[in-house]
């Protein structure tokens, strides 16, 4: 068992890409990456990283210059990210599901000098470039189908560029040096460039990858969450490559069918997903039998995992889903259930190496059980700052502590339960109500597919809960029946006073329900 309290900090001069190459020096012939077009062995991975590292410098990139990384999941994403770290240039890994307007903002904000882009995403980048005050000097296209596109800057082929590089030493980076950016989702205003260090990748691998997932070189890991997410970056790059495991990568959307195909074909031992995905898979008639897969453990993050989904998954596959919460700001999961200690319906306990606090509205630490408070985290993987945003940086990164923006309660046994976002929490009759708790109750009804709960104002100007409910195909249900069901399972003040049946719920590009859009509809 890996004991995180004995984790050795990285040395002051530390380059994470070099660390991975050194760690796997004796595994040259072992499969590192399996993607849609083939396999890459650890020896090939090291060679491509070193070659692309020198080729990027040959394009005129200086240390700490930013490069935009807009690519579908595949071995080329992993090589590109690590090559940038190796060269001491800063990859800005962005969500592939956004609009050209979003990319235009990011290009202008980060001042990327080079863009690394998948062939399928060139049209979005091209539209963004037309709309941005960008500083791109080169665009490097990976897996282009057909001829390279004509853009108003020089365009290179990714594989040709890699082949042109020479193998060499990694940049002599500092462990605390700005190494890469991820943009936080921007649910409130413009996305924020979250700046992480070389060492932060090391810490999450040691504390969560080894400490919680207990990954070894015998594992094969498959993440439905993509590499551009902090969660996916840990699952499908940082953690498995830190122990010499193998990774399954998939460019397409993680539909149930796409995930089932990989579970059957590649036999991953660890699968990482999100609650919506687990729910969709369990509802799919093509769900593999336990005998068809090799799963030993699953993880979930992104939103709280309803107890019902966890229990049904374990009943079917005989393996647990460990639900945890992380953030772009902390890079990965800091509060989690553990293998063999899963309490479905909770987010478990703090990951070793992290300390968490619940604070009340006055900022005082809550010590008694079952009180809802604001979640703060202290740990070694916190981001350095938000780029060009001092006010938000100071609000979120408060000394050693990071404010999560989530509300939680802690029970007498020390397990933490999600109670919503700060801005989604409802105060009904002077008492906090978690919209998530009401949603989790609604979806227990056999006819309900999805639900979202917001606060709405009644004729007396008081906040009451309103539920927007999507029924499963072919199901019918009355408002009164659903209210009665809720009253059986919830405290009386929590049941939704208003229920509206809808065809679908508004969601972000990453599948999170946008309650603020429902709130806007209510006030319109």
Short mmCIF file of N, CA and C in Angstrom, two decimals, residues 130 204 329 400 408:
data_model
loop_
_atom_site.label_atom_id
_atom_site.label_comp_id
_atom_site.label_asym_id
_atom_site.label_seq_id
_atom_site.Cartn_x
_atom_site.Cartn_y
_atom_site.Cartn_z
N UNK A 130 -9.55 34.14 -37.33
CA UNK A 130 -10.11 35.28 -38.07
C UNK A 130 -10.73 36.30 -37.12
N UNK A 204 -0.20 14.95 -7.91
CA UNK A 204 -1.48 14.25 -8.11
C UNK A 204 -1.24 12.77 -8.41
N UNK A 329 -8.62 23.97 -10.41
CA UNK A 329 -7.70 24.72 -9.55
C UNK A 329 -6.79 23.82 -8.73
N UNK A 400 -2.52 29.38 1.92
CA UNK A 400 -2.36 27.95 1.65
C UNK A 400 -3.66 27.29 1.22
N UNK A 408 -20.60 21.55 1.30
CA UNK A 408 -20.55 20.16 1.74
C UNK A 408 -21.01 20.07 3.19
#
